[in-house]
């Protein structure tokens, strides 16, 4: 490959490059020195100067011609009123660079940053870093002893950080640390969950836009919201507090006042001014859990507050400002709330930029084992007592915990309670098979009462779903069965989730390969499709 020609872009140094008479050759002059290196020939130099220094620029150009006839020097006059004015210098340089015909195939560009005002040097740095000037920085320094003809040194700094292995590795490690922090160090194995947390990490450190966390109870929405905040706080990206409220607890008159504050005397009971949670969250994060429970007035006020970063406290005639990151949580499907007019479409659109659907534990059975180990480790640390499973007990517990029978309806909370019971009851720091069997019975009991089949409420209108004629043609037997299946589907999170619930028994006996497929076929037999069932 042919070596690319070296092109230097630099400011004339009005002090450093100056010098009169023959004595100037005994002085180290950075711009001239660039042309004095025998081992590197500069093909062209773009020498930027302000109009006042034209004479000096001419001298430097002539001197370079004597030491390095191969070097062409282009004098580039810049009409700068104040070389210390950042805006002016940056704009001039930017315009010049934008118009310059860079030819990176044939030429390499060195931006000389030893000369020029500090402002000019910073601008050069910024333009190189942003690749407006596609080159490396060149920093020259004088020889130890200044003698005639000595060039000193020239160091190249490449701002393309990806080439710096050390920095790149450090960055990777930091990112891995952040992801581990969001997962509290649990080495989760579920690919979907891991990809989700990876993305949340990137968004958490880069964005202040609203984030929406969706997921069933106990999936970790509140936990993750707080961790995201702590990550930003540790990186000095947030100085304010983490403010958290469950919107389901906000009811009636007090709701708006709790969120937006109020003016003293604005309603009975408003004995003094109140800041409100939005203002308290200024420069921090506001976590609105169960945001779907907000009333219509509060939804409208919230939308304005996040769009304009200002709002009216209740009863106030002056707006107040607050700048916070909104993190919203919900275990409802806000899309259907919007469709049914319970949730404002414009507010949903605003908070639906980064939406993360956290899977429940049953959706990531491979993560149960690392979570169990994590919970045992926490138990040991908190109680100064290490507890382990017997091998057979461990296998039995995990087998049940990962089976379709274990629905983990309270997700992490259920698992945490279960492990706590086992660890507390374990004598001599060992969890034996008998304890596991008792725990499994307890979980079965728990889920039998709180599980999906017990909560099959709500209306299913088979006439509307199938059409009156087809519904009427069904035997009562089929009608009852279909009615129950549709109920399970309507409250399931996905086709697979519904399949798992409906075919639990045959699944445990491993007699069904794909329960989602079996369910799909059953629905198709009745002319129904998963998407028709309110998902
Ligand atoms: N990744 C995790 N690592 C450690 N603990 C977790 C993790 N996720 C959740 N937890 C713990 O599990 C419990 C439930 O989590 P969390 O309160 O965040 O759930 P949630 O989704 O907000 O539930 P809800 O909808 O009921 O508010 C908490 O005690 C939390 O500390
Ligand atoms: Mg929560």
Coordinates of C-alpha atoms and ligand atoms in Angstrom, one line a residue:
X1 CA 0.0 0.0 0.0
X2 CA 1.3 3.4 -0.9
X3 CA 2.0 5.6 2.1
X4 CA -0.4 8.4 2.4
X5 CA 1.0 12.0 2.2
X6 CA 1.2 13.9 5.4
X7 CA -0.8 17.1 5.6
X8 CA -0.4 19.4 8.6
X9 CA -3.2 21.7 9.6
X10 CA -2.2 24.2 12.2
X11 CA -2.3 27.7 13.5
X12 CA 0.6 30.1 13.2
X13 CA 2.1 30.5 16.6
X14 CA 2.4 34.3 17.0
X15 CA 4.9 33.9 19.9
X16 CA 6.4 30.5 19.4
X17 CA 6.9 30.7 15.7
X18 CA 8.2 34.3 15.8
X19 CA 11.8 35.2 15.5
X20 CA 13.9 37.7 13.6
X21 CA 17.3 37.7 11.9
X22 CA 19.7 34.7 11.7
X23 CA 19.2 34.1 15.4
X24 CA 15.7 32.6 14.8
X25 CA 17.4 29.4 13.6
X26 CA 18.7 28.8 17.0
X27 CA 15.3 28.9 18.4
X28 CA 12.8 26.1 18.4
X29 CA 9.8 27.1 16.3
X30 CA 7.0 24.5 16.4
X31 CA 5.6 25.1 13.0
X32 CA 9.0 25.2 11.3
X33 CA 10.2 22.2 13.3
X34 CA 7.5 20.0 11.7
X35 CA 9.3 20.4 8.4
X36 CA 12.7 19.7 9.9
X37 CA 12.2 16.0 10.7
X38 CA 14.3 14.0 8.2
X39 CA 12.3 10.8 8.7
X40 CA 8.9 12.3 8.0
X41 CA 8.2 14.6 5.1
X42 CA 5.2 16.9 5.3
X43 CA 3.7 17.3 1.8
X44 CA 1.5 20.2 2.6
X45 CA 0.8 22.5 5.4
X46 CA -2.3 24.5 5.8
X47 CA -1.1 27.4 8.0
X48 CA -4.0 29.3 9.5
X49 CA -3.3 32.8 10.6
X50 CA -5.1 36.0 11.5
X51 CA -4.8 38.9 9.2
X52 CA -2.6 40.9 11.6
X53 CA 0.1 38.3 11.4
X54 CA 0.5 38.1 7.7
X55 CA 4.1 39.2 7.7
X56 CA 5.1 36.5 10.2
X57 CA 3.2 33.9 8.2
X58 CA 5.2 34.8 5.1
X59 CA 8.5 34.5 7.0
X60 CA 7.5 31.0 8.3
X61 CA 6.5 29.9 4.9
X62 CA 9.8 31.0 3.4
X63 CA 11.8 29.3 6.2
X64 CA 9.9 26.1 5.6
X65 CA 10.8 26.3 1.9
X66 CA 14.5 26.5 2.8
X67 CA 14.5 23.5 5.2
X68 CA 12.0 21.4 3.3
X69 CA 11.5 22.3 -0.4
X70 CA 9.1 19.3 -0.7
X71 CA 6.6 20.9 1.6
X72 CA 4.0 23.2 0.1
X73 CA 2.7 25.8 2.5
X74 CA -0.8 27.2 2.0
X75 CA -1.4 30.3 3.9
X76 CA -5.0 30.4 5.1
X77 CA -6.1 33.8 6.4
X78 CA -8.8 33.7 9.0
X79 CA -10.7 36.9 9.6
X80 CA -11.0 36.6 13.4
X81 CA -11.9 39.5 15.5
X82 CA -11.1 37.8 18.8
X83 CA -9.0 34.6 18.7
X84 CA -10.1 34.0 22.3
X85 CA -13.8 34.0 21.5
X86 CA -14.8 30.4 21.5
X87 CA -17.9 30.8 19.3
X88 CA -16.2 32.8 16.7
X89 CA -13.1 30.6 16.4
X90 CA -15.1 27.4 16.4
X91 CA -17.5 28.7 13.7
X92 CA -14.7 29.9 11.4
X93 CA -12.7 26.7 11.8
X94 CA -15.8 24.6 11.3
X95 CA -16.8 26.4 8.1
X96 CA -13.3 26.1 6.8
X97 CA -13.1 22.4 7.5
X98 CA -16.5 21.7 6.0
X99 CA -15.4 23.4 2.8
X100 CA -12.0 21.6 2.7
X101 CA -11.6 18.8 0.2
X102 CA -10.3 16.1 2.5
X103 CA -8.9 13.1 0.5
X104 CA -8.4 10.4 3.2
X105 CA -7.7 7.8 0.5
X106 CA -4.4 9.5 -0.4
X107 CA -3.7 11.9 2.5
X108 CA -3.4 11.7 6.2
X109 CA -4.1 14.8 8.3
X110 CA -2.2 15.9 11.3
X111 CA -3.8 18.7 13.3
X112 CA -1.0 20.6 15.0
X113 CA -2.2 21.7 18.4
X114 CA 1.0 23.2 19.9
X115 CA 0.4 26.7 18.5
X116 CA -2.6 29.0 18.5
X117 CA -4.6 30.2 21.5
X118 CA -5.9 27.7 24.0
X119 CA -9.3 28.4 22.4
X120 CA -8.0 27.5 19.0
X121 CA -6.4 24.3 20.4
X122 CA -9.7 23.2 22.1
X123 CA -11.6 23.9 18.8
X124 CA -9.1 21.8 16.9
X125 CA -9.5 19.0 19.4
X126 CA -13.3 19.1 19.1
X127 CA -13.2 19.1 15.3
X128 CA -10.8 16.2 15.3
X129 CA -12.8 14.3 17.9
X130 CA -16.0 14.8 16.0
X131 CA -14.2 13.8 12.8
X132 CA -15.1 17.0 11.0
X133 CA -11.3 17.1 10.5
X134 CA -10.6 13.4 9.8
X135 CA -7.1 13.2 11.3
X136 CA -4.9 12.8 14.4
X137 CA -3.6 15.4 16.7
X138 CA 0.0 16.3 16.4
X139 CA 1.8 17.7 19.4
X140 CA 5.3 19.1 19.0
X141 CA 7.8 19.8 21.7
X142 CA 11.3 21.3 21.8
X143 CA 14.5 19.4 21.9
X144 CA 16.2 19.1 25.4
X145 CA 18.8 21.6 24.3
X146 CA 18.0 24.1 21.7
X147 CA 20.5 24.0 18.9
X148 CA 20.4 25.1 15.3
X149 CA 18.5 22.7 13.1
X150 CA 17.1 20.4 15.9
X151 CA 13.5 19.6 15.3
X152 CA 12.5 18.3 18.8
X153 CA 9.7 15.7 18.9
X154 CA 6.3 15.2 17.4
X155 CA 3.7 13.0 19.1
X156 CA 0.6 11.8 17.4
X157 CA -2.6 11.4 19.3
X158 CA -5.4 9.4 17.7
X159 CA -8.8 10.4 19.1
X160 CA -10.4 7.4 17.6
X161 CA -10.7 5.8 21.0
X162 CA -11.6 2.4 19.7
X163 CA -8.0 2.0 18.7
X164 CA -6.9 2.4 22.3
X165 CA -7.2 -1.1 23.6
X166 CA -6.7 0.0 27.2
X167 CA -9.4 2.5 27.1
X168 CA -11.7 0.2 25.1
X169 CA -11.2 -2.6 27.6
X170 CA -11.9 -0.2 30.5
X171 CA -15.1 0.9 28.8
X172 CA -16.2 -2.7 28.3
X173 CA -15.5 -3.5 31.9
X174 CA -17.4 -0.5 33.0
X175 CA -20.4 -1.5 30.9
X176 CA -20.2 -5.1 32.2
X177 CA -20.2 -3.8 35.7
X178 CA -23.2 -1.6 35.0
X179 CA -25.2 -4.6 33.6
X180 CA -24.2 -6.8 36.5
X181 CA -25.3 -4.0 38.9
X182 CA -28.7 -3.8 37.2
X183 CA -29.1 -7.6 37.8
X184 CA -27.6 -7.3 41.3
X185 CA -24.8 -9.6 40.2
X186 CA -27.1 -12.5 39.3
X187 CA -25.7 -14.4 36.3
X188 CA -29.0 -14.8 34.5
X189 CA -29.1 -17.2 31.6
X190 CA -32.3 -16.3 29.7
X191 CA -31.2 -14.7 26.5
X192 CA -34.2 -12.5 26.1
X193 CA -33.8 -11.2 29.7
X194 CA -30.1 -10.6 29.3
X195 CA -30.6 -8.7 26.0
X196 CA -33.3 -6.6 27.7
X197 CA -31.0 -5.6 30.6
X198 CA -28.1 -4.9 28.2
X199 CA -30.3 -2.4 26.4
X200 CA -31.7 -0.9 29.6
X201 CA -28.1 -0.3 30.7
X202 CA -27.3 1.6 27.5
X203 CA -30.5 3.6 27.6
X204 CA -30.1 4.3 31.4
X205 CA -26.7 5.9 31.0
X206 CA -27.4 7.7 27.8
X207 CA -30.9 9.0 27.9
X208 CA -33.1 11.1 30.2
X209 CA -36.2 10.4 28.2
X210 CA -39.1 8.6 29.9
X211 CA -38.8 4.9 30.5
X212 CA -41.8 2.6 30.8
X213 CA -41.4 -0.7 32.7
X214 CA -44.1 -3.2 32.1
X215 CA -44.4 -6.6 33.8
X216 CA -46.3 -8.7 36.3
X217 CA -46.2 -8.1 40.0
X218 CA -42.8 -8.9 41.5
X219 CA -41.0 -9.0 38.2
X220 CA -38.7 -6.3 39.5
X221 CA -40.0 -3.1 38.0
X222 CA -39.5 -1.0 41.2
X223 CA -36.2 -2.7 41.8
X224 CA -34.9 -1.9 38.3
X225 CA -36.2 1.7 38.4
X226 CA -34.1 2.3 41.6
X227 CA -31.1 0.6 40.2
X228 CA -31.2 2.7 37.0
X229 CA -31.3 5.8 39.1
X230 CA -28.4 4.6 41.3
X231 CA -26.3 3.9 38.2
X232 CA -26.8 7.4 36.9
X233 CA -26.1 8.8 40.3
X234 CA -22.9 6.9 40.6
X235 CA -21.9 8.4 37.2
X236 CA -22.7 11.9 38.3
X237 CA -25.5 12.1 35.7
X238 CA -28.1 12.8 38.3
X239 CA -27.9 15.0 41.4
X240 CA -31.4 15.0 42.6
X241 CA -33.2 12.3 44.6
X242 CA -35.2 9.2 43.6
X243 CA -38.8 9.8 44.3
X244 CA -41.3 6.9 44.1
X245 CA -45.0 6.7 44.4
X246 CA -47.6 4.1 43.6
X247 CA -50.4 5.9 41.7
X248 CA -52.9 3.4 42.9
X249 CA -52.6 5.0 46.4
X250 CA -53.4 8.5 45.0
X251 CA -57.1 9.0 45.1
X252 CA -59.4 12.0 45.0
X253 CA -58.5 15.6 45.7
X254 CA -55.2 14.7 47.3
X255 CA -53.8 13.1 44.1
X256 CA -53.0 16.2 42.2
X257 CA -51.7 17.9 45.3
X258 CA -49.4 15.0 46.2
X259 CA -47.9 15.1 42.7
X260 CA -47.9 18.7 41.7
X261 CA -48.0 20.4 45.1
X262 CA -50.4 23.1 46.2
X263 CA -50.6 26.7 47.3
X264 CA -51.6 27.3 50.9
X265 CA -55.4 27.7 51.2
X266 CA -56.1 26.4 47.7
X267 CA -58.5 23.9 49.2
X268 CA -59.8 23.0 52.7
X269 CA -56.9 21.3 54.5
X270 CA -54.2 23.0 52.5
X271 CA -52.8 24.7 55.5
X272 CA -49.4 25.4 54.0
X273 CA -47.6 25.3 50.7
X274 CA -46.6 21.9 49.5
X275 CA -43.8 21.2 47.0
X276 CA -45.3 18.0 45.5
X277 CA -43.4 15.0 44.3
X278 CA -42.6 16.3 40.8
X279 CA -40.8 19.2 42.3
X280 CA -39.0 17.1 44.9
X281 CA -37.7 15.0 42.0
X282 CA -36.0 17.9 40.4
X283 CA -32.7 16.9 38.8
X284 CA -33.5 13.3 39.8
X285 CA -35.9 10.5 38.9
X286 CA -39.6 10.2 39.5
X287 CA -40.9 6.6 39.5
X288 CA -44.6 6.5 39.0
X289 CA -45.6 2.9 39.7
X290 CA -48.9 1.7 38.3
X291 CA -49.2 4.7 36.1
X292 CA -52.3 3.3 34.6
X293 CA -54.1 4.2 37.8
X294 CA -53.7 7.9 37.4
X295 CA -56.9 9.9 37.0
X296 CA -57.6 11.8 33.8
X297 CA -56.8 15.3 35.2
X298 CA -53.5 14.1 36.6
X299 CA -52.6 12.5 33.3
X300 CA -53.1 15.8 31.5
X301 CA -51.1 17.7 34.1
X302 CA -48.3 15.1 34.0
X303 CA -48.1 15.3 30.2
X304 CA -47.6 19.0 30.3
X305 CA -45.1 18.7 33.1
X306 CA -42.9 16.2 31.2
X307 CA -43.1 18.0 27.9
X308 CA -42.5 21.5 29.2
X309 CA -40.7 20.8 32.4
X310 CA -43.1 23.3 34.1
X311 CA -46.5 23.1 35.6
X312 CA -49.0 24.8 37.9
X313 CA -49.3 23.5 41.5
X314 CA -52.9 23.2 42.6
X315 CA -54.4 26.7 43.2
X316 CA -51.3 28.5 42.1
X317 CA -51.3 31.1 39.4
X318 CA -47.6 30.9 38.7
X319 CA -45.9 27.9 37.1
X320 CA -43.0 26.1 38.8
X321 CA -40.2 24.3 37.0
X322 CA -38.9 20.8 37.6
X323 CA -36.6 18.7 35.4
X324 CA -36.6 15.0 36.2
X325 CA -36.5 11.7 34.4
X326 CA -39.8 9.9 34.5
X327 CA -39.8 6.2 35.0
X328 CA -43.2 4.6 34.8
X329 CA -44.3 1.2 35.9
X330 CA -47.4 -0.8 35.1
X331 CA -48.6 -4.4 35.2
X332 CA -51.5 -3.5 32.9
X333 CA -51.5 -3.4 29.2
X334 CA -51.7 0.3 28.7
X335 CA -52.5 -0.2 25.0
X336 CA -55.9 -1.6 25.9
X337 CA -56.4 1.2 28.4
X338 CA -55.8 3.7 25.6
X339 CA -58.2 1.8 23.3
X340 CA -60.9 1.9 25.9
X341 CA -60.3 5.6 26.7
X342 CA -59.0 5.0 30.2
X343 CA -55.5 6.3 29.5
X344 CA -54.6 9.3 27.4
X345 CA -53.2 8.4 24.1
X346 CA -50.8 11.4 24.0
X347 CA -49.4 10.6 27.4
X348 CA -48.9 7.0 26.4
X349 CA -47.1 8.1 23.2
X350 CA -44.8 10.3 25.3
X351 CA -43.9 7.5 27.8
X352 CA -43.8 4.7 25.3
X353 CA -40.4 5.6 23.8
X354 CA -38.4 3.1 25.8
X355 CA -40.8 0.4 26.9
X356 CA -39.4 -2.7 28.5
X357 CA -41.6 -5.7 29.1
X358 CA -40.0 -7.6 32.0
X359 CA -40.7 -11.3 31.8
X360 CA -42.1 -13.1 34.9
X361 CA -40.0 -15.9 36.4
X362 CA -42.0 -18.6 34.8
X363 CA -41.0 -17.2 31.4
X364 CA -37.4 -17.6 32.2
X365 CA -37.1 -21.0 34.0
X366 CA -33.3 -21.2 33.3
X367 CA -32.8 -18.2 35.6
X368 CA -34.4 -19.8 38.6
X369 CA -31.3 -21.6 39.6
X370 CA -29.0 -18.6 39.6
X371 CA -31.7 -16.6 41.5
X372 CA -32.0 -19.3 44.1
X373 CA -28.2 -19.2 44.6
X374 CA -28.3 -15.5 44.8
X375 CA -31.1 -15.5 47.4
X376 CA -29.2 -18.1 49.5
X377 CA -26.1 -15.9 49.4
X378 CA -28.2 -12.9 50.6
X379 CA -29.7 -15.0 53.4
X380 CA -26.2 -16.1 54.5
X381 CA -24.9 -12.6 54.5
X382 CA -27.9 -11.2 56.4
X383 CA -28.0 -14.0 59.0
X384 CA -24.4 -14.9 59.2
X385 CA -25.4 -18.5 58.5
X386 CA -24.5 -20.4 55.4
X387 CA -27.2 -22.8 54.2
X388 CA -26.9 -25.4 51.4
X389 CA -29.2 -27.9 49.7
X390 CA -28.5 -31.6 49.8
X391 CA -27.8 -32.6 46.2
X392 CA -31.1 -34.6 45.8
X393 CA -33.1 -31.9 47.5
X394 CA -31.6 -29.2 45.2
X395 CA -32.5 -31.3 42.1
X396 CA -36.0 -31.9 43.3
X397 CA -36.6 -28.2 44.1
X398 CA -35.3 -27.0 40.8
X399 CA -37.3 -29.6 38.9
X400 CA -40.5 -28.4 40.4
X401 CA -39.5 -24.7 40.3
X402 CA -38.8 -24.9 36.6
X403 CA -41.9 -27.0 35.7
X404 CA -45.1 -25.6 34.2
X405 CA -46.8 -26.3 37.5
X406 CA -44.8 -23.6 39.2
X407 CA -46.4 -20.5 38.0
X408 CA -44.6 -18.1 40.3
X409 CA -47.5 -15.7 40.2
X410 CA -45.7 -13.4 42.6
X411 CA -42.4 -13.8 40.7
X412 CA -39.3 -12.7 42.5
X413 CA -41.3 -12.2 45.7
X414 CA -42.6 -15.8 45.7
X415 CA -39.1 -17.1 45.1
X416 CA -37.6 -15.0 47.7
X417 CA -40.2 -16.1 50.3
X418 CA -39.7 -19.7 49.3
X419 CA -35.9 -19.6 49.7
X420 CA -36.2 -17.7 53.0
X421 CA -38.5 -20.4 54.4
X422 CA -36.2 -23.2 53.3
X423 CA -33.1 -21.5 54.7
X424 CA -34.7 -20.6 57.9
X425 CA -36.1 -24.1 58.6
X426 CA -32.9 -25.9 57.5
X427 CA -31.2 -27.5 60.5
X428 CA -27.5 -27.6 60.6
X429 CA -27.2 -25.4 57.5
X430 CA -28.6 -28.2 55.2
X431 CA -31.8 -28.3 53.2
X432 CA -33.0 -31.9 53.0
X433 CA -35.5 -33.5 50.7
X434 CA -38.2 -33.6 53.2
X435 CA -38.1 -29.8 53.6
X436 CA -38.2 -29.3 49.9
X437 CA -41.2 -31.6 49.6
X438 CA -43.0 -29.6 52.3
X439 CA -42.1 -26.4 50.5
X440 CA -43.4 -27.7 47.2
X441 CA -46.7 -28.6 48.8
X442 CA -46.9 -25.1 50.3
X443 CA -46.3 -23.5 46.9
X444 CA -48.9 -25.7 45.3
X445 CA -51.4 -24.6 47.9
X446 CA -50.5 -21.0 47.4
X447 CA -50.9 -21.0 43.7
X448 CA -54.0 -23.1 43.8
X449 CA -55.8 -20.3 45.6
X450 CA -54.1 -17.3 43.9
X451 CA -53.3 -19.0 40.6
X452 CA -54.9 -18.4 37.2
X453 CA -57.7 -20.9 37.4
X454 CA -59.1 -19.2 40.5
X455 CA -59.2 -15.8 38.9
X456 CA -61.1 -16.6 35.8
X457 CA -63.4 -13.7 36.2
X458 CA -64.7 -11.2 33.6
X459 CA -67.2 -11.7 30.8
X460 CA -66.5 -13.7 27.7
X461 CA -68.9 -12.9 24.9
X462 CA -68.7 -16.0 22.7
X463 CA -71.5 -14.6 20.5
X464 CA -69.4 -11.5 19.7
X465 CA -66.2 -13.6 19.2
X466 CA -67.6 -16.3 17.0
X467 CA -70.7 -14.6 15.5
X468 CA -74.1 -15.5 16.8
X469 CA -74.8 -18.3 14.3
X470 CA -71.6 -20.2 15.0
X471 CA -71.9 -19.8 18.7
X472 CA -75.4 -21.2 18.6
X473 CA -74.2 -24.2 16.7
X474 CA -71.9 -25.2 19.6
X475 CA -72.8 -28.0 22.0
X476 CA -72.9 -26.8 25.6
X477 CA -69.9 -29.1 26.2
X478 CA -67.8 -27.2 23.6
X479 CA -69.2 -23.9 24.6
X480 CA -68.1 -24.3 28.3
X481 CA -64.7 -25.5 27.3
X482 CA -64.1 -22.7 24.8
X483 CA -65.4 -20.1 27.3
X484 CA -62.8 -21.3 29.9
X485 CA -60.0 -21.4 27.4
X486 CA -60.7 -17.9 26.2
X487 CA -60.7 -16.6 29.8
X488 CA -57.2 -18.1 30.4
X489 CA -56.0 -16.6 27.1
X490 CA -57.4 -13.1 28.0
X491 CA -55.4 -12.8 31.2
X492 CA -52.3 -14.6 30.0
X493 CA -49.3 -12.6 28.9
X494 CA -48.6 -14.5 25.8
X495 CA -49.7 -17.5 23.7
X496 CA -46.9 -19.5 25.3
X497 CA -47.9 -18.4 28.8
X498 CA -51.6 -19.4 28.1
X499 CA -50.4 -22.8 26.7
X500 CA -48.3 -23.4 29.7
X501 CA -51.2 -22.8 32.1
X502 CA -53.7 -24.9 30.1
X503 CA -51.5 -27.9 29.5
X504 CA -49.6 -28.0 32.8
X505 CA -50.3 -31.6 33.6
X506 CA -49.4 -33.1 30.3
X507 CA -46.4 -30.8 30.2
X508 CA -45.1 -32.2 33.5
X509 CA -45.5 -35.7 32.0
X510 CA -43.6 -34.5 28.9
X511 CA -46.4 -35.7 26.7
X512 CA -46.8 -32.3 24.9
X513 CA -44.0 -30.9 22.9
X514 CA -45.3 -27.5 22.1
X515 CA -48.3 -26.3 24.2
X516 CA -48.5 -22.9 22.4
X517 CA -49.0 -24.8 19.1
X518 CA -51.6 -27.0 20.6
X519 CA -53.5 -24.0 21.9
X520 CA -53.2 -22.2 18.5
X521 CA -54.7 -25.2 16.8
X522 CA -57.5 -25.5 19.3
X523 CA -58.4 -21.8 18.7
X524 CA -58.1 -22.2 15.0
X525 CA -60.6 -25.1 15.1
X526 CA -63.1 -22.5 16.4
X527 CA -62.0 -20.0 13.8
X528 CA -60.2 -17.9 16.4
X529 CA -56.8 -16.3 16.5
X530 CA -54.7 -15.3 19.5
X531 CA -54.7 -11.6 18.4
X532 CA -58.5 -11.5 18.6
X533 CA -58.4 -12.2 22.3
X534 CA -57.6 -8.7 23.4
X535 CA -53.8 -8.8 23.1
Ligands
LIG1 N1 -32.9 -8.5 39.7 C1 -33.2 -8.5 41.0 N2 -32.2 -8.8 41.8 C2 -32.5 -8.8 43.1 N3 -33.7 -8.6 43.7 C3 -34.7 -8.4 42.9 C4 -34.5 -8.3 41.5 N4 -35.7 -8.1 40.9 C5 -36.5 -8.0 41.9 N5 -35.9 -8.2 43.1 C6 -36.6 -8.2 44.4 O1 -37.9 -8.8 44.2 C7 -38.9 -8.1 44.9 C8 -40.0 -7.7 43.9 O2 -39.4 -6.7 43.0 P1 -40.1 -5.4 42.7 O3 -40.7 -4.7 43.9 O4 -39.2 -4.5 41.9 O5 -41.3 -5.9 41.7 P2 -42.4 -5.0 40.9 O6 -42.3 -5.5 39.5 O7 -42.2 -3.6 41.2 O8 -43.7 -5.5 41.5 P3 -45.1 -4.7 41.8 O9 -45.8 -4.7 40.4 O10 -45.9 -5.6 42.7 O11 -44.8 -3.4 42.3 C9 -38.2 -7.0 45.6 O12 -38.0 -7.4 46.9 C10 -36.9 -6.8 44.9 O13 -35.9 -6.3 45.7
LIG2 MG1 -43.3 -2.2 42.2

